mmCIF file of C-alpha atoms in Angstrom:
data_model
loop_
_atom_site.group_PDB
_atom_site.id
_atom_site.type_symbol
_atom_site.label_atom_id
_atom_site.label_comp_id
_atom_site.label_asym_id
_atom_site.label_seq_id
_atom_site.Cartn_x
_atom_site.Cartn_y
_atom_site.Cartn_z
ATOM 1 C CA MET A 285 11.343 -31.147 25.953
ATOM 2 C CA THR A 286 10.737 -33.690 23.256
ATOM 3 C CA ASP A 287 8.525 -32.828 20.354
ATOM 4 C CA VAL A 288 6.711 -36.187 20.320
ATOM 5 C CA SER A 289 5.454 -38.401 23.065
ATOM 6 C CA THR A 290 7.041 -41.773 21.978
ATOM 7 C CA ALA A 291 4.423 -43.684 23.993
ATOM 8 C CA THR A 292 1.348 -42.203 22.452
ATOM 9 C CA GLY A 293 2.463 -40.268 19.339
ATOM 10 C CA ALA A 294 0.718 -37.244 20.721
ATOM 11 C CA VAL A 295 1.871 -33.826 19.335
ATOM 12 C CA ASP A 296 3.210 -31.268 21.765
ATOM 13 C CA SER A 297 1.849 -27.849 20.788
ATOM 14 C CA GLU A 298 4.840 -26.007 22.264
ATOM 15 C CA ALA A 299 7.136 -28.196 20.197
ATOM 16 C CA MET A 300 5.082 -27.271 17.055
ATOM 17 C CA GLU A 301 5.665 -23.578 17.805
ATOM 18 C CA ARG A 302 9.427 -24.042 17.707
ATOM 19 C CA TYR A 303 9.107 -24.531 13.961
ATOM 20 C CA ARG A 304 6.950 -21.530 13.279
ATOM 21 C CA THR A 305 9.797 -19.240 11.998
ATOM 22 C CA GLU A 306 11.370 -21.826 9.636
ATOM 23 C CA LEU A 307 7.908 -22.869 8.389
ATOM 24 C CA THR A 308 7.029 -19.192 7.716
ATOM 25 C CA GLY A 309 10.289 -18.956 5.721
ATOM 26 C CA TYR A 310 9.302 -21.990 3.729
ATOM 27 C CA CYS A 311 5.820 -20.759 2.970
ATOM 28 C CA TYR A 312 7.073 -17.294 2.136
ATOM 29 C CA ARG A 313 9.524 -18.775 -0.483
ATOM 30 C CA MET A 314 6.658 -20.858 -1.851
ATOM 31 C CA LEU A 315 4.063 -18.035 -2.020
ATOM 32 C CA GLY A 316 5.994 -14.766 -2.267
ATOM 33 C CA SER A 317 3.686 -13.149 0.158
ATOM 34 C CA SER A 318 4.561 -12.357 3.819
ATOM 35 C CA PHE A 319 0.904 -12.226 4.811
ATOM 36 C CA GLU A 320 -0.146 -15.413 2.893
ATOM 37 C CA ALA A 321 2.876 -17.179 4.402
ATOM 38 C CA GLU A 322 1.788 -16.367 7.952
ATOM 39 C CA ASP A 323 -1.724 -17.451 7.157
ATOM 40 C CA ALA A 324 -0.462 -20.682 5.634
ATOM 41 C CA VAL A 325 1.582 -21.510 8.728
ATOM 42 C CA GLN A 326 -1.348 -20.777 11.013
ATOM 43 C CA ASP A 327 -3.498 -23.085 8.858
ATOM 44 C CA THR A 328 -0.661 -25.719 9.128
ATOM 45 C CA MET A 329 -0.673 -25.491 12.872
ATOM 46 C CA ILE A 330 -4.445 -25.767 13.065
ATOM 47 C CA ARG A 331 -4.504 -28.829 10.743
ATOM 48 C CA ALA A 332 -1.682 -30.416 12.680
ATOM 49 C CA TRP A 333 -3.366 -29.909 15.999
ATOM 50 C CA ARG A 334 -6.635 -31.174 14.776
ATOM 51 C CA SER A 335 -5.064 -34.341 13.329
ATOM 52 C CA ARG A 336 -2.596 -34.825 16.180
ATOM 53 C CA ASP A 337 -4.011 -38.187 17.207
ATOM 54 C CA LYS A 338 -3.219 -39.516 13.695
ATOM 55 C CA PHE A 339 0.477 -38.667 14.088
ATOM 56 C CA GLU A 340 2.215 -41.984 14.828
ATOM 57 C CA GLY A 341 5.749 -40.669 15.173
ATOM 58 C CA ARG A 342 7.106 -42.683 12.209
ATOM 59 C CA SER A 343 8.583 -39.454 10.878
ATOM 60 C CA SER A 344 9.852 -36.439 12.772
ATOM 61 C CA LEU A 345 7.409 -33.766 13.889
ATOM 62 C CA ARG A 346 9.329 -31.290 11.684
ATOM 63 C CA SER A 347 8.949 -33.359 8.486
ATOM 64 C CA TRP A 348 5.273 -33.964 9.375
ATOM 65 C CA LEU A 349 4.642 -30.219 9.686
ATOM 66 C CA TYR A 350 6.517 -29.548 6.438
ATOM 67 C CA ARG A 351 4.218 -32.115 4.672
ATOM 68 C CA ILE A 352 1.170 -30.281 5.932
ATOM 69 C CA ALA A 353 2.613 -26.839 5.115
ATOM 70 C CA THR A 354 3.469 -28.086 1.550
ATOM 71 C CA ASN A 355 -0.118 -29.191 0.956
ATOM 72 C CA VAL A 356 -1.450 -25.916 2.220
ATOM 73 C CA CYS A 357 0.901 -23.992 -0.101
ATOM 74 C CA LEU A 358 0.085 -26.232 -3.190
ATOM 75 C CA ASP A 359 -3.600 -25.643 -2.493
ATOM 76 C CA LEU A 360 -3.028 -21.892 -2.531
ATOM 77 C CA LEU A 361 -0.973 -22.041 -5.680
ATOM 78 C CA SER A 362 -3.498 -24.210 -7.583
ATOM 79 C CA ALA A 363 -5.111 -21.021 -9.033
ATOM 80 C CA GLY A 364 -1.931 -20.466 -11.018
ATOM 81 C CA ASN A 365 -1.277 -16.936 -9.747
ATOM 82 C CA LYS A 366 2.377 -16.027 -9.357
ATOM 83 C CA ARG A 367 3.840 -12.931 -7.803
ATOM 84 C CA ALA A 368 6.413 -10.687 -9.473
ATOM 85 C CA ARG A 369 8.403 -7.512 -9.296
ATOM 86 C CA PRO A 370 7.684 -4.678 -11.724
ATOM 87 C CA VAL A 371 10.870 -5.520 -13.643
ATOM 88 C CA ASP A 372 9.386 -8.921 -14.387
ATOM 89 C CA LEU A 373 6.270 -7.577 -16.048
ATOM 90 C CA SER A 374 7.308 -4.812 -18.408
ATOM 91 C CA ALA A 375 10.156 -2.813 -19.787
ATOM 92 C CA ALA A 376 11.553 0.228 -18.014
ATOM 93 C CA THR A 377 9.566 3.404 -18.450
ATOM 94 C CA PRO A 378 11.356 6.520 -19.672
ATOM 95 C CA LEU A 379 10.988 9.357 -17.199
ATOM 96 C CA ALA A 380 9.104 11.436 -19.770
ATOM 97 C CA GLN A 381 6.413 8.699 -20.011
ATOM 98 C CA ALA A 382 6.311 7.825 -16.302
ATOM 99 C CA ALA A 383 2.808 7.219 -15.015
ATOM 100 C CA LEU A 384 1.771 5.638 -11.656
ATOM 101 C CA SER A 385 -0.570 2.746 -12.458
ATOM 102 C CA PRO A 386 -1.287 0.481 -9.538
ATOM 103 C CA ARG A 387 -1.954 -3.258 -9.804
ATOM 104 C CA PRO A 388 -3.687 -5.456 -7.236
ATOM 105 C CA ASP A 389 -1.840 -6.574 -4.112
ATOM 106 C CA HIS A 390 -1.726 -10.213 -5.306
ATOM 107 C CA THR A 391 0.424 -9.110 -8.304
ATOM 108 C CA TRP A 392 3.506 -8.326 -6.250
ATOM 109 C CA LEU A 393 6.202 -10.034 -4.350
ATOM 110 C CA GLU A 394 6.031 -8.667 -0.807
ATOM 111 C CA PRO A 395 8.833 -7.688 1.563
ATOM 112 C CA VAL A 396 9.188 -9.590 4.861
ATOM 113 C CA PRO A 397 11.176 -8.868 8.041
ATOM 114 C CA ASP A 398 14.184 -11.152 8.403
ATOM 115 C CA ALA A 399 13.077 -12.115 11.946
ATOM 116 C CA ARG A 400 9.824 -13.561 10.635
ATOM 117 C CA VAL A 401 11.435 -16.026 8.241
ATOM 118 C CA ILE A 402 15.034 -16.654 9.291
ATOM 119 C CA PRO A 403 15.552 -18.828 12.316
ATOM 120 C CA ASP A 404 18.125 -17.937 14.906
ATOM 121 C CA VAL A 405 20.878 -20.352 14.028
ATOM 122 C CA SER A 406 24.484 -20.409 15.138
ATOM 123 C CA ASP A 407 26.014 -21.685 11.920
ATOM 124 C CA PRO A 408 26.967 -18.615 9.801
ATOM 125 C CA ALA A 409 26.863 -20.674 6.534
ATOM 126 C CA GLU A 410 23.296 -21.827 7.228
ATOM 127 C CA ARG A 411 22.248 -18.292 8.100
ATOM 128 C CA ALA A 412 23.885 -16.943 4.874
ATOM 129 C CA VAL A 413 21.922 -19.445 2.762
ATOM 130 C CA ALA A 414 18.626 -18.520 4.536
ATOM 131 C CA LYS A 415 19.214 -14.878 3.823
ATOM 132 C CA GLU A 416 20.251 -15.336 0.193
ATOM 133 C CA SER A 417 17.145 -17.539 -0.410
ATOM 134 C CA VAL A 418 14.663 -14.758 0.599
ATOM 135 C CA ARG A 419 16.297 -11.949 -1.497
ATOM 136 C CA LEU A 420 13.870 -10.494 -4.015
ATOM 137 C CA ALA A 421 15.825 -11.651 -7.117
ATOM 138 C CA PHE A 422 15.808 -15.287 -5.915
ATOM 139 C CA MET A 423 12.176 -15.054 -4.834
ATOM 140 C CA ALA A 424 11.211 -13.780 -8.329
ATOM 141 C CA ALA A 425 13.101 -16.675 -9.890
ATOM 142 C CA LEU A 426 11.251 -19.196 -7.697
ATOM 143 C CA GLN A 427 7.973 -17.800 -9.112
ATOM 144 C CA ASP A 428 8.948 -19.065 -12.590
ATOM 145 C CA LEU A 429 8.900 -22.648 -11.307
ATOM 146 C CA PRO A 430 5.888 -24.894 -11.282
ATOM 147 C CA PRO A 431 4.792 -25.330 -7.634
ATOM 148 C CA LYS A 432 6.132 -28.909 -7.145
ATOM 149 C CA GLN A 433 9.528 -27.939 -8.606
ATOM 150 C CA ARG A 434 9.464 -25.012 -6.234
ATOM 151 C CA VAL A 435 8.984 -27.425 -3.350
ATOM 152 C CA VAL A 436 11.903 -29.704 -4.512
ATOM 153 C CA LEU A 437 14.227 -26.795 -5.061
ATOM 154 C CA ILE A 438 13.530 -25.132 -1.708
ATOM 155 C CA LEU A 439 13.769 -28.339 0.245
ATOM 156 C CA ARG A 440 16.872 -29.640 -1.527
ATOM 157 C CA GLU A 441 18.886 -26.524 -2.215
ATOM 158 C CA VAL A 442 17.833 -24.196 0.593
ATOM 159 C CA LEU A 443 16.934 -26.502 3.484
ATOM 160 C CA ALA A 444 19.351 -29.249 2.467
ATOM 161 C CA TRP A 445 16.881 -32.184 2.705
ATOM 162 C CA ARG A 446 17.955 -35.542 1.164
ATOM 163 C CA ALA A 447 16.250 -36.585 -2.011
ATOM 164 C CA SER A 448 14.739 -39.500 -0.180
ATOM 165 C CA GLU A 449 13.154 -37.198 2.396
ATOM 166 C CA VAL A 450 11.642 -34.997 -0.272
ATOM 167 C CA ALA A 451 10.361 -38.066 -2.160
ATOM 168 C CA GLU A 452 8.684 -39.277 0.974
ATOM 169 C CA LEU A 453 7.037 -35.903 1.658
ATOM 170 C CA LEU A 454 5.694 -35.708 -1.871
ATOM 171 C CA ASP A 455 4.769 -39.380 -2.079
ATOM 172 C CA THR A 456 7.006 -39.847 -5.136
ATOM 173 C CA THR A 457 10.256 -41.459 -6.173
ATOM 174 C CA VAL A 458 13.865 -40.265 -5.656
ATOM 175 C CA ALA A 459 14.269 -40.335 -9.436
ATOM 176 C CA SER A 460 11.290 -38.024 -9.880
ATOM 177 C CA VAL A 461 12.682 -35.661 -7.206
ATOM 178 C CA ASN A 462 16.102 -35.498 -8.890
ATOM 179 C CA SER A 463 14.475 -34.961 -12.307
ATOM 180 C CA ALA A 464 12.374 -31.993 -10.857
ATOM 181 C CA LEU A 465 15.468 -30.575 -9.291
ATOM 182 C CA GLN A 466 17.376 -30.728 -12.551
ATOM 183 C CA ARG A 467 14.535 -28.936 -14.375
ATOM 184 C CA ALA A 468 14.280 -26.302 -11.652
ATOM 185 C CA ARG A 469 17.891 -25.541 -11.877
ATOM 186 C CA ALA A 470 17.772 -25.265 -15.618
ATOM 187 C CA THR A 471 14.999 -22.746 -15.405
ATOM 188 C CA LEU A 472 16.848 -20.590 -12.881
ATOM 189 C CA SER A 473 19.976 -20.819 -15.031
ATOM 190 C CA GLU A 474 18.033 -19.592 -18.055
ATOM 191 C CA ARG A 475 16.929 -16.480 -16.140
ATOM 192 C CA GLY A 476 20.527 -15.311 -15.502
ATOM 193 C CA GLY A 477 21.624 -11.849 -16.212
ATOM 194 C CA GLU A 478 20.886 -10.246 -12.834
ATOM 195 C CA ARG A 479 23.690 -8.734 -10.723
ATOM 196 C CA PRO A 480 23.642 -10.837 -7.544
ATOM 197 C CA GLY A 481 23.397 -8.965 -4.285
ATOM 198 C CA GLU A 482 26.692 -8.817 -2.473
ATOM 199 C CA VAL A 483 25.815 -8.344 1.186
ATOM 200 C CA SER A 484 27.906 -9.554 4.046
ATOM 201 C CA ASP A 485 26.394 -10.864 7.312
ATOM 202 C CA PRO A 486 27.052 -8.682 9.208
ATOM 203 C CA LEU A 487 27.643 -5.845 6.790
ATOM 204 C CA ASP A 488 31.331 -5.179 6.157
ATOM 205 C CA GLU A 489 32.869 -1.755 6.689
ATOM 206 C CA GLU A 490 32.582 -0.729 2.992
ATOM 207 C CA GLN A 491 28.947 -1.691 2.851
ATOM 208 C CA GLN A 492 28.168 0.107 6.159
ATOM 209 C CA LYS A 493 29.848 3.278 4.784
ATOM 210 C CA LEU A 494 27.829 3.007 1.511
ATOM 211 C CA LEU A 495 24.609 2.824 3.484
ATOM 212 C CA GLU A 496 25.656 5.782 5.654
ATOM 213 C CA ARG A 497 26.330 7.828 2.508
ATOM 214 C CA TYR A 498 22.965 6.715 1.049
ATOM 215 C CA VAL A 499 21.098 7.877 4.125
ATOM 216 C CA ALA A 500 22.931 11.247 4.123
ATOM 217 C CA ALA A 501 22.228 11.714 0.376
ATOM 218 C CA PHE A 502 18.545 10.700 0.575
ATOM 219 C CA GLU A 503 17.641 12.633 3.746
ATOM 220 C CA GLY A 504 19.494 15.704 2.273
ATOM 221 C CA TYR A 505 17.853 15.064 -1.061
ATOM 222 C CA ASP A 506 21.259 15.585 -2.639
ATOM 223 C CA MET A 507 20.781 14.044 -6.075
ATOM 224 C CA ALA A 508 24.443 14.492 -7.147
ATOM 225 C CA ALA A 509 25.535 12.546 -4.097
ATOM 226 C CA LEU A 510 22.882 9.877 -4.653
ATOM 227 C CA THR A 511 23.904 9.498 -8.297
ATOM 228 C CA ALA A 512 27.510 8.784 -7.239
ATOM 229 C CA LEU A 513 26.236 5.855 -5.226
ATOM 230 C CA LEU A 514 24.226 4.265 -8.015
ATOM 231 C CA HIS A 515 25.249 1.737 -10.688
ATOM 232 C CA GLU A 516 24.812 3.055 -14.191
ATOM 233 C CA ASP A 517 22.110 0.430 -14.701
ATOM 234 C CA ALA A 518 20.537 0.807 -11.231
ATOM 235 C CA ILE A 519 16.795 0.360 -11.017
ATOM 236 C CA MET A 520 13.996 1.740 -8.838
ATOM 237 C CA THR A 521 10.644 -0.024 -8.379
ATOM 238 C CA MET A 522 7.568 1.223 -6.468
ATOM 239 C CA PRO A 523 4.893 -1.528 -5.899
ATOM 240 C CA PRO A 524 1.945 -1.321 -6.067
ATOM 241 C CA PHE A 525 2.693 0.736 -9.209
ATOM 242 C CA ASP A 526 4.038 -1.226 -12.188
ATOM 243 C CA LEU A 527 6.288 1.675 -13.181
ATOM 244 C CA TRP A 528 10.074 1.067 -12.840
ATOM 245 C CA LEU A 529 12.957 3.302 -13.703
ATOM 246 C CA LEU A 530 16.347 2.466 -15.114
ATOM 247 C CA GLY A 531 19.560 4.480 -14.471
ATOM 248 C CA PRO A 532 20.412 7.274 -12.126
ATOM 249 C CA SER A 533 19.267 10.022 -14.419
ATOM 250 C CA ASP A 534 15.651 8.801 -14.634
ATOM 251 C CA MET A 535 15.666 7.709 -10.943
ATOM 252 C CA THR A 536 16.779 11.118 -9.639
ATOM 253 C CA GLY A 537 14.620 12.932 -12.198
ATOM 254 C CA PHE A 538 11.599 11.214 -10.832
ATOM 255 C CA MET A 539 12.547 11.982 -7.289
ATOM 256 C CA THR A 540 12.805 15.712 -8.037
ATOM 257 C CA THR A 541 9.525 15.884 -9.969
ATOM 258 C CA ALA A 542 6.741 13.442 -9.030
ATOM 259 C CA GLY A 543 8.615 12.359 -5.968
ATOM 260 C CA ALA A 544 9.609 15.898 -4.831
ATOM 261 C CA GLY A 545 7.420 15.604 -1.667
ATOM 262 C CA CYS A 546 10.011 13.137 -0.252
ATOM 263 C CA ALA A 547 12.544 15.898 0.221
ATOM 264 C CA GLY A 548 13.409 16.171 3.904
ATOM 265 C CA SER A 549 12.419 12.582 4.654
ATOM 266 C CA LYS A 550 13.703 10.329 7.481
ATOM 267 C CA LEU A 551 15.125 6.817 7.073
ATOM 268 C CA PHE A 552 15.360 4.172 9.755
ATOM 269 C CA PRO A 553 17.154 0.827 9.160
ATOM 270 C CA VAL A 554 15.221 -2.360 8.929
ATOM 271 C CA GLU A 555 16.324 -5.972 8.179
ATOM 272 C CA VAL A 556 14.315 -7.094 5.158
ATOM 273 C CA ASN A 557 14.623 -10.023 2.780
ATOM 274 C CA GLY A 558 18.189 -10.692 3.790
ATOM 275 C CA LEU A 559 19.180 -7.241 2.598
ATOM 276 C CA PRO A 560 19.670 -3.725 4.071
ATOM 277 C CA GLY A 561 16.547 -1.736 4.079
ATOM 278 C CA PHE A 562 14.900 1.408 5.524
ATOM 279 C CA ALA A 563 11.604 2.545 6.801
ATOM 280 C CA HIS A 564 10.923 5.716 4.906
ATOM 281 C CA TYR A 565 8.908 8.530 6.500
ATOM 282 C CA LYS A 566 8.282 11.729 4.502
ATOM 283 C CA PRO A 567 7.182 15.132 5.752
ATOM 284 C CA ASP A 568 3.464 15.601 6.384
ATOM 285 C CA PRO A 569 2.535 19.110 5.314
ATOM 286 C CA GLU A 570 -1.002 18.794 6.603
ATOM 287 C CA ARG A 571 -0.524 17.359 10.111
ATOM 288 C CA GLY A 572 3.197 18.112 10.696
ATOM 289 C CA GLY A 573 5.704 15.579 11.593
ATOM 290 C CA TYR A 574 6.346 12.606 9.255
ATOM 291 C CA SER A 575 4.032 9.999 7.805
ATOM 292 C CA PRO A 576 5.011 6.431 6.554
ATOM 293 C CA TRP A 577 5.837 6.353 2.888
ATOM 294 C CA ALA A 578 7.680 3.155 1.972
ATOM 295 C CA VAL A 579 9.713 0.152 3.109
ATOM 296 C CA GLN A 580 12.894 0.440 1.024
ATOM 297 C CA VAL A 581 14.907 -2.689 0.102
ATOM 298 C CA LEU A 582 18.394 -2.075 -1.361
ATOM 299 C CA GLU A 583 20.464 -4.361 -3.413
ATOM 300 C CA LEU A 584 24.223 -3.695 -3.276
ATOM 301 C CA SER A 585 26.920 -4.754 -5.697
ATOM 302 C CA GLU A 586 30.582 -3.943 -6.251
ATOM 303 C CA GLY A 587 30.483 -0.973 -3.822
ATOM 304 C CA ARG A 588 27.368 0.613 -5.200
ATOM 305 C CA ILE A 589 23.582 0.452 -5.061
ATOM 306 C CA ALA A 590 22.081 -1.787 -7.826
ATOM 307 C CA ALA A 591 18.484 -1.468 -6.971
ATOM 308 C CA MET A 592 16.032 0.536 -4.801
ATOM 309 C CA HIS A 593 12.769 -1.355 -4.236
ATOM 310 C CA CYS A 594 10.214 0.932 -2.541
ATOM 311 C CA PHE A 595 7.138 -0.874 -1.179
ATOM 312 C CA LEU A 596 4.539 1.807 -0.746
ATOM 313 C CA ASP A 597 1.667 -0.045 0.956
ATOM 314 C CA THR A 598 2.540 1.234 4.404
ATOM 315 C CA GLN A 599 -0.812 0.440 6.001
ATOM 316 C CA ARG A 600 0.044 -3.246 5.562
ATOM 317 C CA PHE A 601 3.785 -3.314 5.807
ATOM 318 C CA PHE A 602 4.697 -0.887 8.612
ATOM 319 C CA PRO A 603 2.659 -2.871 11.228
ATOM 320 C CA LEU A 604 4.344 -6.101 9.877
ATOM 321 C CA PHE A 605 7.717 -4.576 10.697
ATOM 322 C CA GLY A 606 6.563 -3.173 14.016
ATOM 323 C CA LEU A 607 7.199 0.383 12.865
ATOM 324 C CA ALA A 608 5.655 3.546 14.222
ATOM 325 C CA GLY A 609 2.574 4.751 12.335
ATOM 326 C CA ARG A 610 3.787 8.332 12.566
ATOM 327 C CA LEU A 611 6.834 10.430 13.661
ATOM 328 C CA ASP A 612 6.578 13.771 15.433
ATOM 329 C CA ALA A 613 8.279 16.976 14.334
ATOM 330 C CA ASP A 614 11.550 15.807 15.993
ATOM 331 C CA GLY A 615 11.499 12.589 14.010
ATOM 332 C CA GLN A 616 10.656 10.451 17.052
ATOM 333 C CA PRO A 617 8.068 7.708 16.984
ATOM 334 C CA ASP A 618 4.571 8.749 18.020
ATOM 335 C CA GLU A 619 3.826 6.166 20.708
ATOM 336 C CA ALA A 620 0.029 6.543 20.206
ATOM 337 C CA GLU A 621 0.404 5.239 16.605
ATOM 338 C CA GLN A 622 3.084 2.527 17.171
ATOM 339 C CA GLY A 623 2.773 -0.362 14.828
ATOM 340 C CA GLU A 624 1.727 -3.676 16.360
#
């Protein structure tokens, strides 16, 4: 099936749908929100369909859709809001001063299932770039860029567009695109300092064993075993709360005090932001069984865990990942509450 009728320039809606996943990935990188990205793509499809008679086929359907998606995202970013991780907003809080203060949803970078934003491609190198470019550290760095620099960096560095193609999309010059890319690279370079995630695709044997040990330590609530898996400067974040903790001592100290209710939890693997992650269900003392508690995203480095990002808004995120809304006493999904 061709994506454009060469005789009439008419747009084929089925062809448009073929680009939904990669467009969602593009909008997610632009906006930092899984939900806003899906809304932006839906808006893109609607705008494209309504203006299909104006599409003359002088560019590819793909580039035309990207132009529309870019305009949608730039409109959404015009208010100046940028999303962040807790580590981007404040210093680490010592355990003795830990307090759970929530901030609004629009404050935070949101997790996203890999399947929603990473197209099924056969080229391992292309897939690796796609995964690396949705990891939370990279996503946070993108938020530091002005919107149009963000467009240029994503299209040039992640999606490998030519400078001339980006210039055409933005109605500007190649020189302007190259200048924006240079400034964007400089901004990312200035951030520096973060330990990059070292995650193979698929996970290598050492990484798989590390995750198995993590699950055993977490489900057993064995703080000594968990400490052995963490870097000395490991961090734990818990959006929507702005609190974040630095180092194994404060992390495990929190887990055995304010987080003591998570003892006896169940973890189930999920593919999230190009990284290993888990759906975390904790025991429900009132109803029995287990209730959703967090989507965990782990950053691995040099054979240890560098970060645990725990996204606690399960009412929004568990359905996004297609996760059960509850587990029974045996730790099995309750079909009556299965996420959509």
